[in-house]
Structures are given as C-alpha cells and as structure tokens.
CSV table of C-alpha atoms and ligand atoms in Angstrom, one decimal:
chain,number,residue,atom,x,y,z
A,1,MET,CA,77.4,72.8,82.4
A,2,SER,CA,76.5,71.9,86.7
A,3,ILE,CA,73.8,71.5,88.4
A,4,VAL,CA,72.8,75.2,89.8
A,5,THR,CA,70.2,75.8,92.7
A,6,LEU,CA,68.6,79.2,93.0
A,7,GLN,CA,69.4,81.4,96.2
A,8,LEU,CA,66.7,83.9,96.0
A,9,PRO,CA,66.3,86.3,98.8
A,10,GLU,CA,63.7,86.0,101.1
A,11,VAL,CA,60.5,89.4,100.5
A,12,LYS,CA,58.2,90.0,102.9
A,13,GLU,CA,54.9,92.2,102.1
A,14,ARG,CA,55.1,93.1,106.0
A,15,GLU,CA,57.7,93.3,108.6
A,16,THR,CA,58.2,90.2,110.6
A,17,SER,CA,59.8,91.4,113.7
A,18,ARG,CA,60.0,94.1,116.1
A,19,PRO,CA,63.1,96.4,115.7
A,20,GLN,CA,66.2,95.4,117.9
A,21,LYS,CA,68.2,98.3,118.4
A,22,CYS,CA,67.8,102.2,118.1
A,23,PRO,CA,70.6,102.4,115.0
A,24,SER,CA,70.7,106.2,116.7
A,25,CYS,CA,71.8,105.3,120.7
A,26,GLY,CA,71.1,101.9,120.7
A,27,GLY,CA,67.9,101.7,122.8
A,28,GLU,CA,65.9,99.2,122.8
A,29,THR,CA,62.1,100.6,123.1
A,30,PHE,CA,60.3,101.5,119.9
A,31,GLN,CA,56.7,103.7,120.1
A,32,ARG,CA,55.1,102.7,115.8
A,33,TRP,CA,55.4,106.0,114.6
A,34,GLY,CA,53.2,105.4,111.5
A,35,GLY,CA,53.4,103.5,108.4
A,36,THR,CA,53.4,103.9,104.2
A,37,VAL,CA,52.7,101.5,101.6
A,38,ARG,CA,55.6,101.5,99.0
A,39,GLU,CA,55.3,100.4,95.9
A,40,VAL,CA,58.0,97.3,95.1
A,41,ARG,CA,59.6,96.3,91.2
A,42,ASP,CA,59.8,92.3,92.6
A,43,PRO,CA,58.1,88.8,90.6
A,44,ARG,CA,55.8,89.1,93.3
A,45,ILE,CA,54.5,90.9,95.3
A,46,GLN,CA,53.8,94.7,93.5
A,47,LYS,CA,53.8,97.2,97.2
A,48,VAL,CA,54.2,96.5,101.1
A,49,VAL,CA,54.1,98.3,103.7
A,50,VAL,CA,57.1,100.5,105.5
A,51,TYR,CA,57.2,100.9,109.4
A,52,ARG,CA,58.3,103.9,111.3
A,53,TYR,CA,59.7,103.8,115.1
A,54,ARG,CA,60.6,106.5,117.7
A,55,CYS,CA,63.3,105.7,119.9
A,56,CYS,CA,62.0,106.0,123.2
A,57,THR,CA,65.1,106.8,124.6
A,58,CYS,CA,66.7,108.8,122.2
A,59,GLY,CA,63.5,110.4,120.5
A,60,HIS,CA,65.3,108.9,117.7
A,61,THR,CA,62.7,108.1,114.0
A,62,PHE,CA,63.8,105.2,111.3
A,63,ARG,CA,61.9,103.2,108.8
A,64,HIS,CA,62.5,99.5,109.8
A,65,TYR,CA,62.6,97.3,106.4
A,66,PRO,CA,60.6,94.7,105.8
A,67,PRO,CA,62.9,91.3,105.1
A,68,GLY,CA,64.1,91.7,101.6
A,69,ILE,CA,63.3,95.1,101.1
A,70,SER,CA,65.6,98.3,100.9
A,71,GLN,CA,65.9,101.8,99.9
A,72,ALA,CA,66.0,100.9,96.7
A,73,SER,CA,63.2,100.4,94.9
A,74,GLN,CA,63.4,96.6,93.8
A,75,THR,CA,63.2,93.9,95.9
A,76,ASP,CA,66.8,92.2,97.0
A,77,ARG,CA,65.1,88.9,94.8
A,78,MET,CA,64.2,91.5,91.3
A,79,GLN,CA,68.2,92.8,92.1
A,80,ALA,CA,69.2,89.0,92.2
A,81,LEU,CA,67.9,87.8,89.4
A,82,ALA,CA,68.4,90.6,88.0
A,83,ALA,CA,72.5,89.6,88.6
A,84,ILE,CA,71.4,86.3,87.6
A,85,GLY,CA,70.9,87.0,83.9
A,86,TRP,CA,73.6,89.2,83.5
A,87,ILE,CA,76.3,86.6,85.7
A,88,PHE,CA,74.7,83.7,82.4
A,89,GLY,CA,76.1,86.2,80.0
A,90,MET,CA,72.8,87.9,78.6
A,91,SER,CA,73.3,91.0,77.0
A,92,TYR,CA,71.2,94.4,78.6
A,93,ARG,CA,68.4,93.5,76.2
A,94,LEU,CA,67.7,89.7,76.6
A,95,GLY,CA,67.9,91.0,79.8
A,96,ALA,CA,65.3,93.0,79.7
A,97,ARG,CA,63.6,91.2,77.9
A,98,TYR,CA,64.4,87.6,80.5
A,99,LEU,CA,63.0,89.8,83.7
A,100,SER,CA,59.7,91.3,81.6
A,101,GLY,CA,58.8,87.2,81.5
A,102,PHE,CA,58.4,87.7,85.4
A,103,GLY,CA,56.4,91.0,84.6
A,104,VAL,CA,59.4,93.4,85.2
A,105,ARG,CA,60.6,95.9,83.4
A,106,LEU,CA,63.7,96.9,84.3
A,107,GLY,CA,66.3,99.4,81.8
A,108,ARG,CA,70.1,98.9,81.1
A,109,MET,CA,70.9,101.3,84.1
A,110,SER,CA,68.9,99.0,86.7
A,111,ILE,CA,70.0,95.9,85.9
A,112,TRP,CA,73.5,97.5,86.1
A,113,ARG,CA,72.7,98.3,89.2
A,114,ASP,CA,71.3,95.8,90.0
A,115,VAL,CA,75.1,93.3,89.2
A,116,GLN,CA,76.7,96.5,91.6
A,117,ALA,CA,74.2,95.9,94.4
A,118,ARG,CA,74.7,92.7,94.4
A,119,ALA,CA,78.2,92.6,94.4
A,120,GLN,CA,78.3,95.1,97.5
A,121,VAL,CA,76.0,92.5,99.5
A,122,LEU,CA,78.5,89.5,98.3
A,123,GLU,CA,81.8,91.9,99.5
A,124,ARG,CA,80.1,92.7,102.4
A,125,GLU,CA,79.0,88.5,104.2
A,126,ARG,CA,82.4,88.4,102.8
A,127,HIS,CA,84.0,90.9,104.6
A,128,TRP,CA,83.8,90.0,108.3
A,129,LYS,CA,84.0,85.8,107.4
A,130,PRO,CA,87.0,84.3,108.4
A,131,VAL,CA,89.2,82.1,105.8
A,132,ARG,CA,91.7,80.6,106.9
A,133,VAL,CA,93.3,79.2,102.9
A,134,LEU,CA,92.9,82.1,100.2
A,135,GLY,CA,93.6,81.3,96.7
A,136,VAL,CA,95.0,84.2,94.8
A,137,ASP,CA,96.1,84.3,91.2
A,138,GLY,CA,97.0,87.2,88.5
A,139,ALA,CA,94.4,87.2,84.8
A,140,TYR,CA,94.8,89.4,82.1
A,141,VAL,CA,90.5,90.3,81.5
A,142,ARG,CA,90.0,92.4,78.8
A,143,GLY,CA,88.5,95.8,80.6
A,144,TRP,CA,88.2,99.9,79.1
A,145,GLY,CA,89.6,100.0,75.6
A,146,GLU,CA,92.5,97.1,76.7
A,147,THR,CA,93.3,94.4,78.7
A,148,GLN,CA,94.0,95.2,82.9
A,149,PRO,CA,95.8,93.1,85.1
A,150,VAL,CA,93.9,92.1,88.2
A,151,LEU,CA,94.6,89.5,91.0
A,152,VAL,CA,91.9,87.4,93.2
A,153,ALA,CA,91.1,86.4,96.3
A,154,VAL,CA,89.5,83.3,96.4
A,155,ASP,CA,88.3,81.4,99.8
A,156,MET,CA,89.2,77.7,98.9
A,157,GLY,CA,87.2,76.9,102.1
A,158,CYS,CA,83.5,77.6,99.5
A,159,GLY,CA,84.9,77.7,96.3
A,160,GLU,CA,84.0,81.9,95.6
A,161,PRO,CA,85.9,84.7,95.4
A,162,VAL,CA,86.6,87.1,98.4
A,163,THR,CA,88.3,90.2,96.5
A,164,VAL,CA,90.1,91.7,92.9
A,165,GLY,CA,92.0,94.3,93.2
A,166,TYR,CA,93.3,95.7,90.2
A,167,VAL,CA,96.7,95.2,90.5
A,168,ASP,CA,100.0,93.0,88.7
A,169,GLU,CA,101.1,90.1,90.9
A,170,LYS,CA,104.8,90.3,89.8
A,171,ASP,CA,105.0,93.8,91.6
A,172,PRO,CA,105.7,91.9,95.6
A,173,GLN,CA,105.0,95.6,96.7
A,174,ALA,CA,101.7,95.5,95.6
A,175,VAL,CA,100.9,91.2,96.0
A,176,ARG,CA,101.9,92.8,99.7
A,177,LYS,CA,99.7,96.2,99.8
A,178,PHE,CA,96.7,94.4,98.2
A,179,LEU,CA,97.4,91.0,100.7
A,180,GLU,CA,98.2,92.8,104.0
A,181,PRO,CA,94.3,94.3,104.7
A,182,LEU,CA,93.1,90.6,104.1
A,183,VAL,CA,95.1,88.9,106.2
A,184,GLN,CA,94.7,91.4,109.5
A,185,ARG,CA,90.4,91.3,108.6
A,186,LEU,CA,89.9,87.5,107.3
A,187,GLY,CA,92.9,86.1,109.3
A,188,VAL,CA,94.1,84.1,106.7
A,189,SER,CA,96.5,82.0,107.4
A,190,VAL,CA,97.4,80.2,104.4
A,191,ILE,CA,98.2,81.5,100.4
A,192,VAL,CA,97.7,79.3,97.5
A,193,SER,CA,99.7,80.6,94.7
A,194,ASP,CA,101.7,80.2,91.4
A,195,ASP,CA,105.6,80.1,92.5
A,196,LEU,CA,106.1,83.4,91.1
A,197,GLN,CA,108.6,85.2,93.7
A,198,SER,CA,106.6,87.6,94.6
A,199,TYR,CA,104.0,85.6,97.0
A,200,ARG,CA,106.3,84.2,98.1
A,201,LYS,CA,108.0,87.0,99.6
A,202,VAL,CA,105.3,88.5,100.6
A,203,ALA,CA,104.3,85.3,102.0
A,204,GLY,CA,107.4,85.8,104.6
A,205,GLN,CA,106.9,89.2,105.2
A,206,LEU,CA,103.5,88.2,105.9
A,207,ASP,CA,104.4,85.9,107.1
A,208,LEU,CA,101.8,83.0,105.7
A,209,GLU,CA,102.3,79.5,104.7
A,210,GLN,CA,102.6,79.4,101.5
A,211,GLN,CA,100.8,75.8,99.6
A,212,VAL,CA,102.9,76.0,95.6
A,213,CYS,CA,99.7,74.6,92.8
A,214,GLN,CA,101.0,71.5,92.6
A,215,PHE,CA,99.8,71.9,88.2
A,216,HIS,CA,101.9,75.5,87.9
A,217,LEU,CA,105.5,74.3,89.4
A,218,ARG,CA,104.9,70.6,87.2
A,219,ARG,CA,104.4,73.0,84.0
A,220,TRP,CA,107.4,74.8,84.9
A,221,VAL,CA,109.6,72.1,86.1
A,222,GLY,CA,109.2,69.8,83.3
A,223,LYS,CA,108.6,72.9,80.5
A,224,VAL,CA,113.0,72.9,81.9
A,225,LEU,CA,113.3,69.4,82.1
A,226,HIS,CA,112.8,69.3,78.9
A,227,GLU,CA,115.3,71.5,77.9
A,228,LEU,CA,118.2,69.6,79.4
A,229,LYS,CA,117.3,66.7,78.3
A,230,GLU,CA,118.9,67.7,74.1
A,231,THR,CA,121.3,69.3,76.2
A,232,ILE,CA,123.3,66.9,78.5
A,233,PRO,CA,125.6,64.9,79.0
A,234,ALA,CA,123.9,61.3,78.2
A,235,GLU,CA,125.1,59.7,81.7
A,236,TRP,CA,123.3,62.4,83.8
A,237,LEU,CA,120.0,61.1,82.3
A,238,TRP,CA,118.6,60.4,84.8
A,239,VAL,CA,118.8,63.4,87.2
A,240,LEU,CA,116.3,64.7,85.3
A,241,GLU,CA,113.4,61.4,85.7
A,242,GLU,CA,114.3,61.0,89.5
A,243,THR,CA,114.1,64.6,89.9
A,244,LYS,CA,110.6,64.7,87.4
A,245,THR,CA,109.8,62.0,90.1
A,246,LEU,CA,110.3,64.1,92.9
A,247,VAL,CA,108.5,66.2,92.2
A,248,LYS,CA,105.3,64.3,90.7
A,249,GLU,CA,105.3,62.5,93.8
A,250,LEU,CA,106.3,65.1,97.0
A,251,PRO,CA,108.1,62.8,99.5
A,252,LEU,CA,108.6,64.0,103.3
A,253,HIS,CA,112.5,64.1,102.1
A,254,GLY,CA,112.8,64.8,98.4
A,255,ASP,CA,114.5,68.4,99.5
A,256,ARG,CA,117.4,65.9,101.1
A,257,ARG,CA,118.1,63.5,98.0
A,258,LEU,CA,117.8,67.4,95.5
A,259,LEU,CA,120.6,67.8,97.6
A,260,GLU,CA,122.6,64.9,96.9
A,261,LEU,CA,121.8,65.1,93.3
A,262,TRP,CA,123.1,68.1,93.4
A,263,ARG,CA,126.4,66.7,95.0
A,264,GLN,CA,127.1,64.7,93.2
A,265,ILE,CA,126.8,66.5,90.2
A,266,PRO,CA,130.1,68.6,88.9
A,267,GLU,CA,129.9,72.1,88.5
A,268,THR,CA,131.7,73.3,84.9
A,269,ARG,CA,131.6,77.4,84.9
A,270,GLN,CA,131.6,75.9,81.8
A,271,GLY,CA,129.4,79.0,80.6
A,272,ARG,CA,129.9,80.1,75.6
A,273,SER,CA,130.1,83.3,76.7
A,274,GLY,CA,130.1,84.9,80.7
A,275,SER,CA,127.2,84.9,81.5
A,276,GLU,CA,125.2,81.7,79.7
A,277,LEU,CA,125.3,78.8,82.4
A,278,SER,CA,126.5,75.7,80.9
A,279,PRO,CA,123.6,72.7,80.8
A,280,LEU,CA,124.7,71.2,83.7
A,281,ASP,CA,125.2,74.5,86.1
A,282,GLN,CA,122.0,74.8,84.8
A,283,LEU,CA,120.7,71.0,86.9
A,284,ARG,CA,121.8,72.8,89.6
A,285,ASN,CA,120.8,75.7,89.6
A,286,LEU,CA,117.2,73.4,88.9
A,287,LEU,CA,118.0,71.3,91.7
A,288,VAL,CA,118.4,74.0,94.5
A,289,ARG,CA,115.9,75.8,94.0
A,290,LEU,CA,113.4,72.7,94.6
A,291,ALA,CA,114.8,71.3,97.4
A,292,GLU,CA,114.7,74.9,99.3
A,293,HIS,CA,111.5,76.1,98.4
A,294,TRP,CA,110.3,72.1,98.9
A,295,ALA,CA,108.0,72.9,102.1
A,296,HIS,CA,106.1,75.4,100.0
A,297,TYR,CA,104.6,72.7,98.0
A,298,ARG,CA,103.9,70.1,100.3
A,299,VAL,CA,101.8,71.4,102.5
A,300,PHE,CA,99.0,70.9,101.9
A,301,ASP,CA,100.4,66.9,103.3
A,302,TRP,CA,100.4,68.0,106.8
A,303,GLN,CA,97.6,70.5,106.0
A,304,PRO,CA,94.6,68.2,105.9
A,305,ASP,CA,91.2,71.1,104.4
A,306,VAL,CA,94.7,73.0,102.0
A,307,PRO,CA,94.3,71.7,99.1
A,308,TRP,CA,97.4,71.1,96.7
A,309,THR,CA,96.3,72.9,93.6
A,310,ASN,CA,94.4,76.7,93.0
A,311,ASN,CA,91.6,74.7,90.7
A,312,PRO,CA,89.1,77.3,93.2
A,313,THR,CA,90.4,80.4,92.0
A,314,GLU,CA,91.8,78.9,88.6
A,315,GLN,CA,88.3,77.6,87.4
A,316,VAL,CA,86.3,81.7,89.5
A,317,ILE,CA,88.9,83.9,87.1
A,318,GLY,CA,87.3,81.4,84.3
A,319,LYS,CA,83.6,82.6,84.7
A,320,MET,CA,85.1,86.3,85.7
A,321,LYS,CA,86.6,86.4,82.3
A,322,MET,CA,83.8,84.3,80.8
A,323,ARG,CA,81.0,88.0,81.3
A,324,ALA,CA,84.6,90.2,81.2
A,325,ARG,CA,84.0,89.1,77.5
A,326,THR,CA,81.6,90.3,76.3
A,327,VAL,CA,80.1,93.3,77.9
A,328,ARG,CA,80.6,97.0,77.9
A,329,GLY,CA,79.4,98.3,81.1
A,330,TYR,CA,83.0,98.7,82.4
A,331,ASN,CA,83.8,103.0,83.0
A,332,THR,CA,85.2,102.4,85.7
A,333,TRP,CA,87.6,100.1,88.0
A,334,SER,CA,85.0,100.0,90.5
A,335,GLY,CA,82.8,99.0,88.0
A,336,MET,CA,85.0,96.6,86.3
A,337,ALA,CA,86.0,95.0,90.1
A,338,SER,CA,81.8,94.9,90.9
A,339,GLY,CA,81.6,93.4,87.8
A,340,LEU,CA,83.9,90.4,88.4
A,341,MET,CA,82.9,89.9,91.9
A,342,THR,CA,79.4,88.6,91.0
A,343,ALA,CA,80.5,87.0,88.1
A,344,GLY,CA,83.0,85.6,90.0
A,345,VAL,CA,80.5,83.8,92.3
A,346,GLY,CA,78.0,82.1,89.5
A,347,VAL,CA,75.2,80.7,90.9
A,348,ALA,CA,74.8,80.2,94.7
B,401,LIG,ZN1,67.2,105.4,120.0
C-alpha cells in the first residue's frame, strides 16, 4: 500500500470570521442576534458556539457556523474519520470500535450516513472543478442482490472519481446521456476509454477527442493476430509481425503503412459458409479498422496531459470493487453510488 496522508477537515469551536453575505438578499451588514452552545460529536472538541446574525438590509436571521461545523451533530472531521474507516474496509462493528478510540460512539446508521455525507461533499467539490481529460470505463460491481453494470468517470488530472453512473458502457445512448452533462458542466475535451464502438460514437457526437487505452488496444489486437497466425497462409505471416510492431510503436503515419499492407493482400472472398470471412479477409478488415481509428490511438502524442492508458480509471474501479465486495448497505442506487464514490477516492 502506498503512503497516505490524512488531511482531516479543520474544526473550530468558534467562528473565525463574520458572515460575508446575507443568504437571503446578499446584504453585507449584520447585527449579532444571540448565540447558542451546541454539543457536537468530534474526537477533540465537545462543544461549539454558533451565533445567529440578523441582516440589516432585509431583516433575515440565520446561523453562522464555525469552520467544520454544520447542522449535523457530527463535525466534518468526524464524518471524514468515519468515512476513512469505511474506505479501509472496516465492518460497522469494527468501525464503531475504531471510532471509540477517538472517544466517540457512533452507531451503524451514523457511520453509513457519514459515508454518504462525505460523498456529497466530494461531489460538490467536484461539481464545478473543470476537467479537461476524463477517463471513462465500465465495470460490474456487486450491488443489492445482483451484479450491476456501472460507468465510472475519473478526472485524469488528479486521478479521482468525478461520478459513477448506473449505465451499461455498451449502450451508446446511455453513455451519451451520462457523458453529455459532464462535458457541458466540466468542460471536458478529451476522453480516455476502451476501443468500444459506443465510446467512439459518443465522442464523435459530442465533439470530443478520444484516446483509446493502449493496454486495451494491444490486448484485443494481440488476440486477433494470435488467432490469424494459426490460419493465415505462411507467406503473409510477416504482415502480422509488422502490424504488431506498428500497434506497439504507434508511428505518426502508421495508418498509411497499414493501408499499404492492406492493398498488397489479395481479396479472397473464400468463406466456407457465406458469412464467414477467410483469414486473409479478416486480416484486411483488421488493417482497415486500425488505419481508420489511428488518430484515436495517439492523441497522447500531441496533447501532453493525455495519458496513453486508462490506468487511473482502472485503479479507481479497483478501489470501488474492493469495497463493494464487503458492504451490505446498498438499498438504493444513490446509496450505492455515494459509497462507490467515497471508496474510489480512497484517502487523500
Ligand atoms: Zn438580507
């Protein structure tokens, strides 16, 4: 496991600044309108002072919380600690014992609520943070009863999840519905994904650059080449070798070379049954497909912040899956989504 730094939210017993703006009218002058002492659940402090203020412009009164304090009885620091225990895979019973080490008693439902609250904070923080390069990948996680297909979006800049959707990655319409608001809100201009048709289609519709994950590309091309090696006439084996090298090295004009190879191979149309392609025609199809998509394999070459694999997204999914295996708290999709979000972030 890598070294983790725990950055817990700061909590203060008293306000450190006066309110800036009236939540109702935006006015900027206030009178203090009394205060109350409130008990909170936190490893270090027991009580905080919360003042009320009255807006001199509109007369509206409101509470002004010290840093790390909200309406919730737990402080932000406490919520983060509970979520961290959960991320590390503690059962609720173990989590409760771990928190009692900080002098706080929390029940199962409180811990689960803290995980949810933490996910909401994370999503809010993510909400308006621009993301230029977005990694997307599908996964199956064990949900309530059965395995669910989910789509995970990761900010390739910081490697953290942006959101999780209840979406099948093979369905272009669903993928578009998932991606379009993210693209508009966050200003995404590049996606990193597998070589699936659904992603290519949606990237085209939304005017996005697409970088295909090179690990995924090499995997499927390697498989096709391996099969062709057994079936193709020996005089053409060198084309398989050269194709493999091209995919590995991704030269700028590799697509031209692929088309040259394609032209040299005679079209056979010797399928045994009408629909089955001969090995040589299969090879021709492969060469054309690679040449057509060549630009999507090498966006990373001219855009320095685009990675050449979807590894950060796979890491996030790994964390989510690890957590999803051991949790039985998912009664709804939104509960599951926030659990996965919190788990995918890990501890920062
Ligand atoms: Zn006001």
